[in-house]
mmCIF file of C-alpha atoms in Angstrom:
data_model
loop_
_atom_site.group_PDB
_atom_site.id
_atom_site.type_symbol
_atom_site.label_atom_id
_atom_site.label_comp_id
_atom_site.label_asym_id
_atom_site.label_seq_id
_atom_site.Cartn_x
_atom_site.Cartn_y
_atom_site.Cartn_z
ATOM 1 C CA MET P 238 20.563 15.072 221.627
ATOM 2 C CA LYS P 239 23.033 14.667 224.544
ATOM 3 C CA PHE P 240 26.605 14.873 223.651
ATOM 4 C CA LEU P 241 27.643 11.971 226.078
ATOM 5 C CA ARG P 242 24.984 9.422 226.663
ATOM 6 C CA LYS P 243 25.429 7.057 229.791
ATOM 7 C CA ASP P 244 26.140 3.569 227.931
ATOM 8 C CA ARG P 245 28.070 4.727 225.032
ATOM 9 C CA TYR P 246 29.659 7.711 223.033
ATOM 10 C CA SER P 247 27.464 9.679 220.361
ATOM 11 C CA PRO P 248 28.495 9.395 216.926
ATOM 12 C CA ASN P 249 29.813 13.044 216.994
ATOM 13 C CA HIS P 250 31.852 12.309 219.909
ATOM 14 C CA VAL P 251 33.386 9.435 218.116
ATOM 15 C CA MET P 252 34.141 11.360 214.997
ATOM 16 C CA ILE P 253 35.774 14.229 217.119
ATOM 17 C CA ILE P 254 38.133 11.874 218.671
ATOM 18 C CA VAL P 255 39.057 10.143 215.582
ATOM 19 C CA THR P 256 39.906 13.477 213.802
ATOM 20 C CA VAL P 257 41.798 14.689 216.885
ATOM 21 C CA CYS P 258 43.838 11.326 216.803
ATOM 22 C CA VAL P 259 44.465 11.278 213.008
ATOM 23 C CA CYS P 260 45.454 14.820 213.106
ATOM 24 C CA CYS P 261 48.181 14.275 216.111
ATOM 25 C CA ALA P 262 49.186 11.208 214.565
ATOM 26 C CA SER P 263 49.973 12.857 211.221
ATOM 27 C CA LEU P 264 51.615 15.849 212.814
ATOM 28 C CA PHE P 265 53.898 13.339 214.871
ATOM 29 C CA CYS P 266 54.693 11.131 211.975
ATOM 30 C CA ALA P 267 54.821 13.996 209.521
ATOM 31 C CA LYS P 268 58.196 12.804 208.024
ATOM 32 C CA SER P 269 57.005 9.194 207.315
ATOM 33 C CA LEU P 270 53.758 10.268 205.478
ATOM 34 C CA TRP P 271 55.121 10.504 202.490
ATOM 35 C CA ILE P 272 56.052 6.316 202.669
ATOM 36 C CA PRO P 273 52.483 5.455 202.199
ATOM 37 C CA ALA P 274 51.374 8.251 199.702
ATOM 38 C CA THR P 275 54.313 7.109 197.328
ATOM 39 C CA ARG P 276 52.446 3.473 197.464
ATOM 40 C CA ILE P 277 49.580 4.601 195.683
ATOM 41 C CA PRO P 278 49.145 2.906 192.195
ATOM 42 C CA ASN P 279 47.715 6.203 190.466
ATOM 43 C CA LEU P 280 50.619 8.339 189.529
ATOM 44 C CA HIS P 281 48.446 11.427 189.476
ATOM 45 C CA MET P 282 46.564 10.650 192.699
ATOM 46 C CA ARG P 283 49.700 9.966 194.369
ATOM 47 C CA ALA P 284 50.938 13.522 193.296
ATOM 48 C CA VAL P 285 47.902 15.156 194.815
ATOM 49 C CA VAL P 286 48.370 13.131 198.070
ATOM 50 C CA LEU P 287 52.190 13.958 198.125
ATOM 51 C CA SER P 288 51.358 17.358 198.057
ATOM 52 C CA ILE P 289 48.936 17.131 201.112
ATOM 53 C CA THR P 290 51.695 15.452 202.875
ATOM 54 C CA GLU P 291 54.388 17.953 202.094
ATOM 55 C CA ALA P 292 52.031 20.518 203.503
ATOM 56 C CA VAL P 293 51.718 18.381 206.482
ATOM 57 C CA SER P 294 55.225 17.617 207.291
ATOM 58 C CA ALA P 295 56.200 21.704 206.812
ATOM 59 C CA PHE P 296 53.893 22.437 209.522
ATOM 60 C CA SER P 297 54.800 19.606 211.805
ATOM 61 C CA SER P 298 58.433 20.921 211.328
ATOM 62 C CA SER P 299 57.962 24.421 212.177
ATOM 63 C CA ILE P 300 56.439 23.699 215.290
ATOM 64 C CA GLY P 301 59.376 20.974 216.232
ATOM 65 C CA CYS P 302 57.052 17.929 216.628
ATOM 66 C CA ASP P 303 58.136 15.877 213.605
ATOM 67 C CA THR P 304 60.986 14.139 215.320
ATOM 68 C CA LEU P 305 59.679 12.562 218.236
ATOM 69 C CA VAL P 306 58.539 9.471 216.378
ATOM 70 C CA PRO P 307 61.848 9.110 214.544
ATOM 71 C CA ARG P 308 63.771 9.318 217.792
ATOM 72 C CA ILE P 309 61.750 6.789 219.271
ATOM 73 C CA ARG P 310 61.918 4.530 216.504
ATOM 74 C CA SER P 311 65.767 4.715 216.400
ATOM 75 C CA GLY P 312 65.823 4.499 220.032
ATOM 76 C CA PHE P 313 64.119 1.322 220.045
ATOM 77 C CA LEU P 314 66.343 -0.176 217.076
ATOM 78 C CA SER P 315 69.044 0.499 218.629
ATOM 79 C CA ILE P 316 68.483 -1.192 221.876
ATOM 80 C CA THR P 317 67.030 -4.023 220.568
ATOM 81 C CA GLY P 318 69.883 -4.362 217.934
ATOM 82 C CA LEU P 319 67.628 -4.483 214.993
ATOM 83 C CA ASP P 320 69.288 -1.326 213.247
ATOM 84 C CA SER P 321 72.031 -3.553 211.672
ATOM 85 C CA HIS P 322 69.360 -6.262 210.734
ATOM 86 C CA SER P 323 68.662 -6.107 206.911
ATOM 87 C CA SER P 324 65.307 -5.836 207.425
ATOM 88 C CA TRP P 325 65.078 -2.694 209.419
ATOM 89 C CA ASP P 326 68.109 -0.851 208.002
ATOM 90 C CA SER P 327 66.577 2.619 207.375
ATOM 91 C CA ARG P 328 69.928 3.592 205.303
ATOM 92 C CA TYR P 329 68.236 1.979 202.622
ATOM 93 C CA PHE P 330 64.373 1.427 202.697
ATOM 94 C CA ASN P 331 62.245 4.556 202.257
ATOM 95 C CA LYS P 332 64.841 6.825 201.086
ATOM 96 C CA ARG P 333 63.998 10.427 200.228
ATOM 97 C CA GLU P 334 66.025 13.580 199.251
ATOM 98 C CA THR P 335 64.981 17.218 199.287
ATOM 99 C CA HIS P 336 62.161 18.130 196.803
ATOM 100 C CA HIS P 337 63.883 21.673 196.374
ATOM 101 C CA VAL P 338 65.147 21.171 192.844
ATOM 102 C CA GLN P 339 67.906 23.579 191.853
ATOM 103 C CA LYS P 340 66.789 25.405 188.596
ATOM 104 C CA THR P 341 70.146 25.681 187.440
ATOM 105 C CA THR P 342 70.687 21.764 187.613
ATOM 106 C CA LEU P 343 67.541 21.393 185.434
ATOM 107 C CA ALA P 344 68.618 24.279 183.125
ATOM 108 C CA VAL P 345 71.632 22.182 181.880
ATOM 109 C CA MET P 346 69.955 18.925 181.643
ATOM 110 C CA GLU P 347 70.443 17.666 177.925
ATOM 111 C CA SER P 348 67.010 15.723 178.116
ATOM 112 C CA PRO P 349 64.610 14.783 180.964
ATOM 113 C CA ILE P 350 65.664 11.302 180.610
ATOM 114 C CA ALA P 351 69.282 11.820 180.119
ATOM 115 C CA THR P 352 70.043 11.946 183.829
ATOM 116 C CA PRO P 353 66.986 9.974 185.417
ATOM 117 C CA LEU P 354 66.202 10.774 189.090
ATOM 118 C CA LYS P 355 67.720 8.159 191.326
ATOM 119 C CA ASN P 356 64.986 7.904 193.520
ATOM 120 C CA SER P 357 62.547 7.540 190.793
ATOM 121 C CA GLY P 358 59.225 6.285 192.413
ATOM 122 C CA THR P 359 59.216 9.986 193.971
ATOM 123 C CA LEU P 360 59.033 13.539 192.555
ATOM 124 C CA PHE P 361 62.151 14.694 194.108
ATOM 125 C CA ALA P 362 65.724 15.348 192.864
ATOM 126 C CA GLU P 363 68.787 14.279 194.524
ATOM 127 C CA THR P 364 70.922 17.218 195.709
ATOM 128 C CA VAL P 365 73.260 15.225 198.363
ATOM 129 C CA GLN P 366 76.386 14.173 196.660
ATOM 130 C CA LEU P 367 78.216 11.257 198.784
ATOM 131 C CA PRO P 368 81.949 11.198 198.451
ATOM 132 C CA VAL P 369 82.977 8.518 196.006
ATOM 133 C CA GLU P 370 85.407 5.851 197.368
ATOM 134 C CA LYS P 371 88.424 4.405 195.788
ATOM 135 C CA THR P 372 87.452 1.197 193.945
ATOM 136 C CA LYS P 373 88.959 -1.878 195.331
ATOM 137 C CA GLU P 374 90.128 -4.251 192.972
ATOM 138 C CA PRO P 375 88.260 -7.504 192.566
ATOM 139 C CA VAL P 376 89.534 -10.488 194.631
ATOM 140 C CA ILE P 377 92.054 -12.606 192.914
ATOM 141 C CA THR P 378 92.664 -15.728 194.120
ATOM 142 C CA SER P 379 94.856 -18.839 192.511
ATOM 143 C CA VAL P 380 92.435 -21.831 193.531
ATOM 144 C CA TYR P 381 89.273 -21.803 195.719
ATOM 145 C CA SER P 382 88.802 -24.867 198.593
ATOM 146 C CA ARG P 383 86.838 -25.803 201.452
ATOM 147 C CA THR P 384 89.199 -23.789 203.719
ATOM 148 C CA SER P 385 89.395 -20.896 201.125
ATOM 149 C CA PRO P 386 85.885 -20.649 199.550
ATOM 150 C CA LEU P 387 84.470 -18.766 196.443
ATOM 151 C CA PRO P 388 82.718 -15.812 197.711
ATOM 152 C CA VAL P 389 79.268 -15.111 195.757
ATOM 153 C CA TYR P 390 76.863 -12.399 196.836
ATOM 154 C CA PHE P 391 73.298 -12.942 195.699
ATOM 155 C CA PHE P 392 70.787 -9.949 195.976
ATOM 156 C CA GLY P 393 67.408 -9.025 194.970
ATOM 157 C CA ASP P 394 63.521 -9.450 195.190
ATOM 158 C CA SER P 395 61.725 -11.667 197.298
ATOM 159 C CA GLN P 396 62.522 -14.568 194.708
ATOM 160 C CA VAL P 397 66.036 -14.538 195.933
ATOM 161 C CA PHE P 398 64.980 -16.250 199.182
ATOM 162 C CA SER P 399 64.351 -19.486 197.470
ATOM 163 C CA LEU P 400 66.886 -19.206 194.767
ATOM 164 C CA ALA P 401 69.900 -18.335 197.119
ATOM 165 C CA SER P 402 68.388 -20.940 199.623
ATOM 166 C CA GLY P 403 68.281 -23.485 196.666
ATOM 167 C CA LEU P 404 71.932 -22.677 195.812
ATOM 168 C CA SER P 405 73.285 -22.980 199.293
ATOM 169 C CA ARG P 406 71.619 -26.277 199.787
ATOM 170 C CA LEU P 407 73.040 -27.316 196.365
ATOM 171 C CA VAL P 408 76.354 -26.420 197.197
ATOM 172 C CA GLY P 409 76.390 -27.962 200.526
ATOM 173 C CA LYS P 410 77.861 -27.096 203.995
ATOM 174 C CA GLY P 411 81.562 -26.733 204.259
ATOM 175 C CA SER P 412 81.627 -26.370 200.445
ATOM 176 C CA SER P 413 84.144 -24.461 198.478
ATOM 177 C CA ILE P 414 81.288 -22.205 197.445
ATOM 178 C CA ASP P 415 80.505 -19.413 199.924
ATOM 179 C CA VAL P 416 76.651 -18.038 199.104
ATOM 180 C CA GLU P 417 75.702 -14.947 201.007
ATOM 181 C CA PHE P 418 72.382 -13.467 200.079
ATOM 182 C CA LEU P 419 69.954 -10.394 200.694
ATOM 183 C CA ALA P 420 66.496 -10.546 199.527
ATOM 184 C CA ILE P 421 64.096 -7.151 199.816
ATOM 185 C CA HIS P 422 60.519 -7.885 199.043
ATOM 186 C CA SER P 423 58.985 -5.450 196.138
ATOM 187 C CA SER P 424 62.055 -4.311 195.286
ATOM 188 C CA GLY P 425 63.684 -3.934 191.947
ATOM 189 C CA PHE P 426 65.958 -1.859 189.355
ATOM 190 C CA ILE P 427 63.415 1.090 189.723
ATOM 191 C CA ARG P 428 61.733 2.621 193.047
ATOM 192 C CA ASP P 429 64.994 3.472 194.834
ATOM 193 C CA ASP P 430 62.824 5.283 196.884
ATOM 194 C CA PHE P 431 61.568 2.059 198.319
ATOM 195 C CA TYR P 432 64.989 0.422 198.480
ATOM 196 C CA ASP P 433 68.012 1.718 197.432
ATOM 197 C CA TRP P 434 69.682 -1.049 195.937
ATOM 198 C CA PRO P 435 72.767 1.004 194.126
ATOM 199 C CA GLN P 436 73.964 2.440 197.587
ATOM 200 C CA LYS P 437 73.213 -0.885 199.304
ATOM 201 C CA LEU P 438 75.600 -2.943 196.680
ATOM 202 C CA GLU P 439 78.383 -0.437 196.843
ATOM 203 C CA ASP P 440 78.303 -0.334 200.431
ATOM 204 C CA THR P 441 78.340 -4.229 200.724
ATOM 205 C CA LEU P 442 80.862 -4.629 197.896
ATOM 206 C CA SER P 443 83.006 -2.257 199.955
ATOM 207 C CA GLU P 444 82.871 -3.882 203.173
ATOM 208 C CA LYS P 445 83.728 -7.340 202.005
ATOM 209 C CA GLN P 446 85.675 -8.637 198.881
ATOM 210 C CA TYR P 447 83.470 -10.916 196.387
ATOM 211 C CA ALA P 448 84.451 -12.943 193.800
ATOM 212 C CA ALA P 449 80.796 -13.002 191.938
ATOM 213 C CA VAL P 450 77.936 -11.182 192.209
ATOM 214 C CA VAL P 451 74.471 -12.797 191.304
ATOM 215 C CA ILE P 452 71.224 -10.364 190.399
ATOM 216 C CA MET P 453 67.717 -11.217 190.432
ATOM 217 C CA LEU P 454 65.601 -8.145 189.960
ATOM 218 C CA GLY P 455 62.689 -7.160 187.373
ATOM 219 C CA MET P 456 59.494 -8.947 189.009
ATOM 220 C CA ASN P 457 58.038 -5.651 190.578
ATOM 221 C CA ASP P 458 59.269 -3.538 187.834
ATOM 222 C CA TYR P 459 56.459 -3.321 185.381
ATOM 223 C CA GLN P 460 55.203 0.110 186.585
ATOM 224 C CA ASN P 461 54.972 3.418 185.393
ATOM 225 C CA PHE P 462 57.586 6.010 187.410
ATOM 226 C CA TRP P 463 58.486 9.700 187.566
ATOM 227 C CA THR P 464 61.127 11.556 185.917
ATOM 228 C CA GLN P 465 62.967 14.362 187.766
ATOM 229 C CA ASP P 466 60.935 17.204 185.684
ATOM 230 C CA ARG P 467 57.792 15.655 187.061
ATOM 231 C CA ARG P 468 56.731 13.958 183.870
ATOM 232 C CA VAL P 469 55.180 10.229 184.180
ATOM 233 C CA LEU P 470 57.017 7.567 182.307
ATOM 234 C CA LYS P 471 54.601 4.910 180.996
ATOM 235 C CA LYS P 472 55.874 1.467 180.645
ATOM 236 C CA ARG P 473 55.924 0.169 177.072
ATOM 237 C CA THR P 474 57.272 3.607 175.637
ATOM 238 C CA ASN P 475 60.711 4.502 174.332
ATOM 239 C CA GLU P 476 61.448 6.849 177.156
ATOM 240 C CA TRP P 477 60.323 4.386 179.775
ATOM 241 C CA GLU P 478 62.547 2.003 178.238
ATOM 242 C CA THR P 479 65.742 4.240 177.763
ATOM 243 C CA VAL P 480 65.436 5.129 181.552
ATOM 244 C CA TYR P 481 64.798 1.619 182.624
ATOM 245 C CA LYS P 482 67.753 0.132 180.718
ATOM 246 C CA GLU P 483 69.995 2.996 182.430
ATOM 247 C CA LYS P 484 69.220 1.798 185.649
ATOM 248 C CA CYS P 485 70.041 -1.912 185.005
ATOM 249 C CA ARG P 486 73.475 -0.672 183.517
ATOM 250 C CA ASN P 487 74.160 1.166 186.550
ATOM 251 C CA LEU P 488 73.804 -1.716 188.838
ATOM 252 C CA VAL P 489 75.576 -3.861 186.624
ATOM 253 C CA ASP P 490 78.693 -1.457 186.400
ATOM 254 C CA SER P 491 78.567 -1.058 189.812
ATOM 255 C CA ALA P 492 79.016 -4.518 190.595
ATOM 256 C CA LEU P 493 81.547 -4.980 187.785
ATOM 257 C CA SER P 494 83.550 -2.524 189.261
ATOM 258 C CA ARG P 495 83.935 -4.622 192.362
ATOM 259 C CA VAL P 496 83.912 -8.393 190.948
ATOM 260 C CA THR P 497 85.427 -10.330 188.091
ATOM 261 C CA ARG P 498 82.014 -11.718 187.131
ATOM 262 C CA VAL P 499 78.671 -11.077 187.388
ATOM 263 C CA TYR P 500 75.309 -13.110 187.083
ATOM 264 C CA TRP P 501 72.191 -11.964 185.673
ATOM 265 C CA VAL P 502 69.161 -14.418 186.300
ATOM 266 C CA GLN P 503 66.381 -14.492 183.894
ATOM 267 C CA MET P 504 62.452 -14.164 184.658
ATOM 268 C CA PRO P 505 60.729 -17.346 185.605
ATOM 269 C CA LEU P 506 57.336 -18.734 184.197
ATOM 270 C CA VAL P 507 54.883 -17.644 186.311
ATOM 271 C CA LYS P 508 50.848 -18.798 186.356
ATOM 272 C CA ASN P 509 49.168 -15.653 185.938
ATOM 273 C CA ALA P 510 49.112 -15.222 182.385
ATOM 274 C CA SER P 511 49.011 -11.432 182.348
ATOM 275 C CA TYR P 512 51.696 -11.256 184.986
ATOM 276 C CA ASN P 513 53.649 -13.595 182.676
ATOM 277 C CA GLU P 514 53.189 -11.096 179.518
ATOM 278 C CA ASN P 515 54.793 -8.338 181.630
ATOM 279 C CA LEU P 516 57.688 -10.267 182.527
ATOM 280 C CA LYS P 517 58.442 -11.235 179.058
ATOM 281 C CA TYR P 518 58.545 -7.658 178.417
ATOM 282 C CA ILE P 519 61.040 -6.803 181.223
ATOM 283 C CA GLU P 520 63.000 -9.902 180.067
ATOM 284 C CA GLU P 521 63.365 -8.590 176.386
ATOM 285 C CA ILE P 522 64.801 -5.390 177.954
ATOM 286 C CA HIS P 523 67.115 -7.214 180.600
ATOM 287 C CA ASP P 524 68.612 -9.172 177.329
ATOM 288 C CA ASP P 525 69.178 -5.907 175.276
ATOM 289 C CA VAL P 526 71.240 -4.642 178.276
ATOM 290 C CA ALA P 527 72.832 -7.884 178.651
ATOM 291 C CA GLN P 528 74.020 -8.068 175.120
ATOM 292 C CA GLU P 529 76.174 -4.819 175.649
ATOM 293 C CA TYR P 530 78.525 -6.657 177.774
ATOM 294 C CA SER P 531 80.963 -9.150 177.137
ATOM 295 C CA PRO P 532 79.706 -12.878 177.764
ATOM 296 C CA ASP P 533 82.915 -13.117 180.100
ATOM 297 C CA VAL P 534 81.948 -10.810 182.681
ATOM 298 C CA LEU P 535 77.962 -11.013 182.253
ATOM 299 C CA ALA P 536 76.413 -14.183 182.162
ATOM 300 C CA ARG P 537 72.801 -14.596 181.999
ATOM 301 C CA ILE P 538 71.118 -17.340 184.019
ATOM 302 C CA SER P 539 68.014 -19.169 182.801
ATOM 303 C CA LEU P 540 65.360 -20.380 185.157
ATOM 304 C CA GLN P 541 62.763 -21.594 182.709
ATOM 305 C CA ASP P 542 64.911 -23.925 180.922
ATOM 306 C CA THR P 543 64.847 -26.081 183.805
ATOM 307 C CA ILE P 544 61.445 -25.432 185.510
ATOM 308 C CA PRO P 545 59.315 -25.990 183.788
ATOM 309 C CA GLY P 546 61.280 -26.756 180.541
ATOM 310 C CA SER P 547 62.080 -25.168 177.427
ATOM 311 C CA GLU P 548 58.573 -24.112 175.665
ATOM 312 C CA LEU P 549 56.692 -26.089 177.955
ATOM 313 C CA PRO P 550 53.680 -24.687 179.898
ATOM 314 C CA TYR P 551 53.810 -23.695 183.782
ATOM 315 C CA THR P 552 53.807 -26.306 186.570
ATOM 316 C CA ASP P 553 53.814 -26.270 189.776
ATOM 317 C CA THR P 554 55.316 -29.939 190.293
ATOM 318 C CA ILE P 555 57.681 -32.117 188.559
ATOM 319 C CA GLU P 556 58.399 -35.613 188.548
ATOM 320 C CA THR P 557 61.822 -36.304 189.822
ATOM 321 C CA ALA P 558 61.704 -39.943 189.750
ATOM 322 C CA PRO P 559 59.134 -42.559 188.712
ATOM 323 C CA GLY P 560 55.884 -42.127 191.013
ATOM 324 C CA LYS P 561 57.653 -39.317 193.052
ATOM 325 C CA VAL P 562 56.394 -35.764 192.659
ATOM 326 C CA LEU P 563 58.284 -32.459 194.054
ATOM 327 C CA LYS P 564 56.360 -29.443 194.402
ATOM 328 C CA VAL P 565 58.570 -26.620 192.868
ATOM 329 C CA MET P 566 56.617 -23.604 192.818
ATOM 330 C CA THR P 567 54.584 -22.102 195.747
ATOM 331 C CA GLU P 568 50.711 -21.434 195.942
ATOM 332 C CA ASP P 569 51.240 -17.884 194.632
ATOM 333 C CA GLY P 570 52.261 -19.408 191.378
ATOM 334 C CA SER P 571 55.175 -16.798 191.212
ATOM 335 C CA HIS P 572 57.890 -17.963 193.681
ATOM 336 C CA TYR P 573 59.912 -21.241 193.795
ATOM 337 C CA THR P 574 59.991 -23.328 196.808
ATOM 338 C CA VAL P 575 63.421 -23.888 197.957
ATOM 339 C CA GLU P 576 63.336 -27.270 196.025
ATOM 340 C CA GLY P 577 62.594 -25.500 193.191
ATOM 341 C CA GLY P 578 65.088 -23.002 193.784
ATOM 342 C CA GLN P 579 67.681 -25.797 194.449
ATOM 343 C CA LEU P 580 66.935 -27.286 190.925
ATOM 344 C CA VAL P 581 66.896 -24.170 188.919
ATOM 345 C CA MET P 582 70.239 -22.927 190.561
ATOM 346 C CA LYS P 583 72.140 -25.862 188.825
ATOM 347 C CA ARG P 584 72.673 -23.926 185.736
ATOM 348 C CA LEU P 585 74.173 -21.018 187.934
ATOM 349 C CA PHE P 586 76.248 -23.858 189.795
ATOM 350 C CA ASN P 587 77.617 -25.077 186.670
ATOM 351 C CA ARG P 588 78.670 -21.780 185.521
ATOM 352 C CA LEU P 589 80.546 -21.165 188.829
ATOM 353 C CA VAL P 590 82.166 -24.416 188.745
ATOM 354 C CA ALA P 591 83.401 -23.635 184.936
ATOM 355 C CA ASP P 592 84.396 -20.337 185.534
ATOM 356 C CA PHE P 593 86.112 -20.354 188.977
ATOM 357 C CA PRO P 594 89.151 -22.677 189.498
ATOM 358 C CA PHE P 595 88.684 -25.020 192.236
ATOM 359 C CA SER P 596 91.456 -27.683 194.018
ATOM 360 C CA GLU P 597 88.479 -30.220 194.231
ATOM 361 C CA VAL P 598 85.512 -29.779 191.883
ATOM 362 C CA PRO P 599 82.273 -29.156 193.710
ATOM 363 C CA VAL P 600 79.438 -31.574 193.300
ATOM 364 C CA ALA P 601 75.815 -30.315 193.208
ATOM 365 C CA ILE P 602 73.445 -31.794 196.126
ATOM 366 C CA LEU P 603 70.129 -32.148 194.304
ATOM 367 C CA PRO P 604 66.643 -32.623 196.219
ATOM 368 C CA GLU P 605 65.903 -36.071 196.731
#
């Protein structure tokens, strides 16, 4: 059999070319190989693949070809201005610290779950300590107005887009409530290796003063994850709940160190029955953590009491007037439409109006 035919390549030739291309790509992208590996659902398979990526990364680093692609990417983002965009900000996405765990550190740990790994989705411990900046005092004003609006920071997973957009519509343009938000798809209280919310929140609140913070996280948190000593914490176990609660507390505490009030949005009622049961479990843990705080500084905001209504079954439409139906849930049965977000955020709007002083009481603008 000839190696090369006139009209086409032989199967062996194709396989060789593909293999060479994959090997070259792996070497040039060695620093990023761990990212797709951490997306593998099976934690044991993930550990095997991560070990392989470690070996490839070490070899690539030894021959000096693992920095080419990162440099090209950084240069492109810098030239185009995308490096300052939240969706491309590499300071918080896909963070991974060194995998060399100090034996002395592990020796003095009181327990494997007493000090959970910050980057909980990976197998690696953090060894770099960032300088601690002095906490700024929460923003204080006598009365909020259109010229001096109440600054609110709304952050969380993909659900935040519809909720925060709905809240922005609810307050209207030129309102005495100013809503800024950041929605990161697939993020949560866990998996800081995917998106580092603790660091992002700390940086955001240190750069600008806000009076209130709104948190919407948890819809992606029903999953197992690794501890610092490479043990798998399985969901619905006491150990998992202990570590998860601590992650929730850390984020809430970080917010409360900068603002006067935090509003923690509860889970929605979703269409998929199995997913809904998972969210109920997450909701119960959130409730337990919230009870540790005074209601004067931390308030839970219900979504289900508005859509579909207390104790009512799932629905993706509601009747706003006789013969007028409004679509409030998207096709996936998990996310609100912007109009749906506008309706469910009325409870948060009411709390903001009640909790802060305004020269003129804001009026909610509901969907027509």
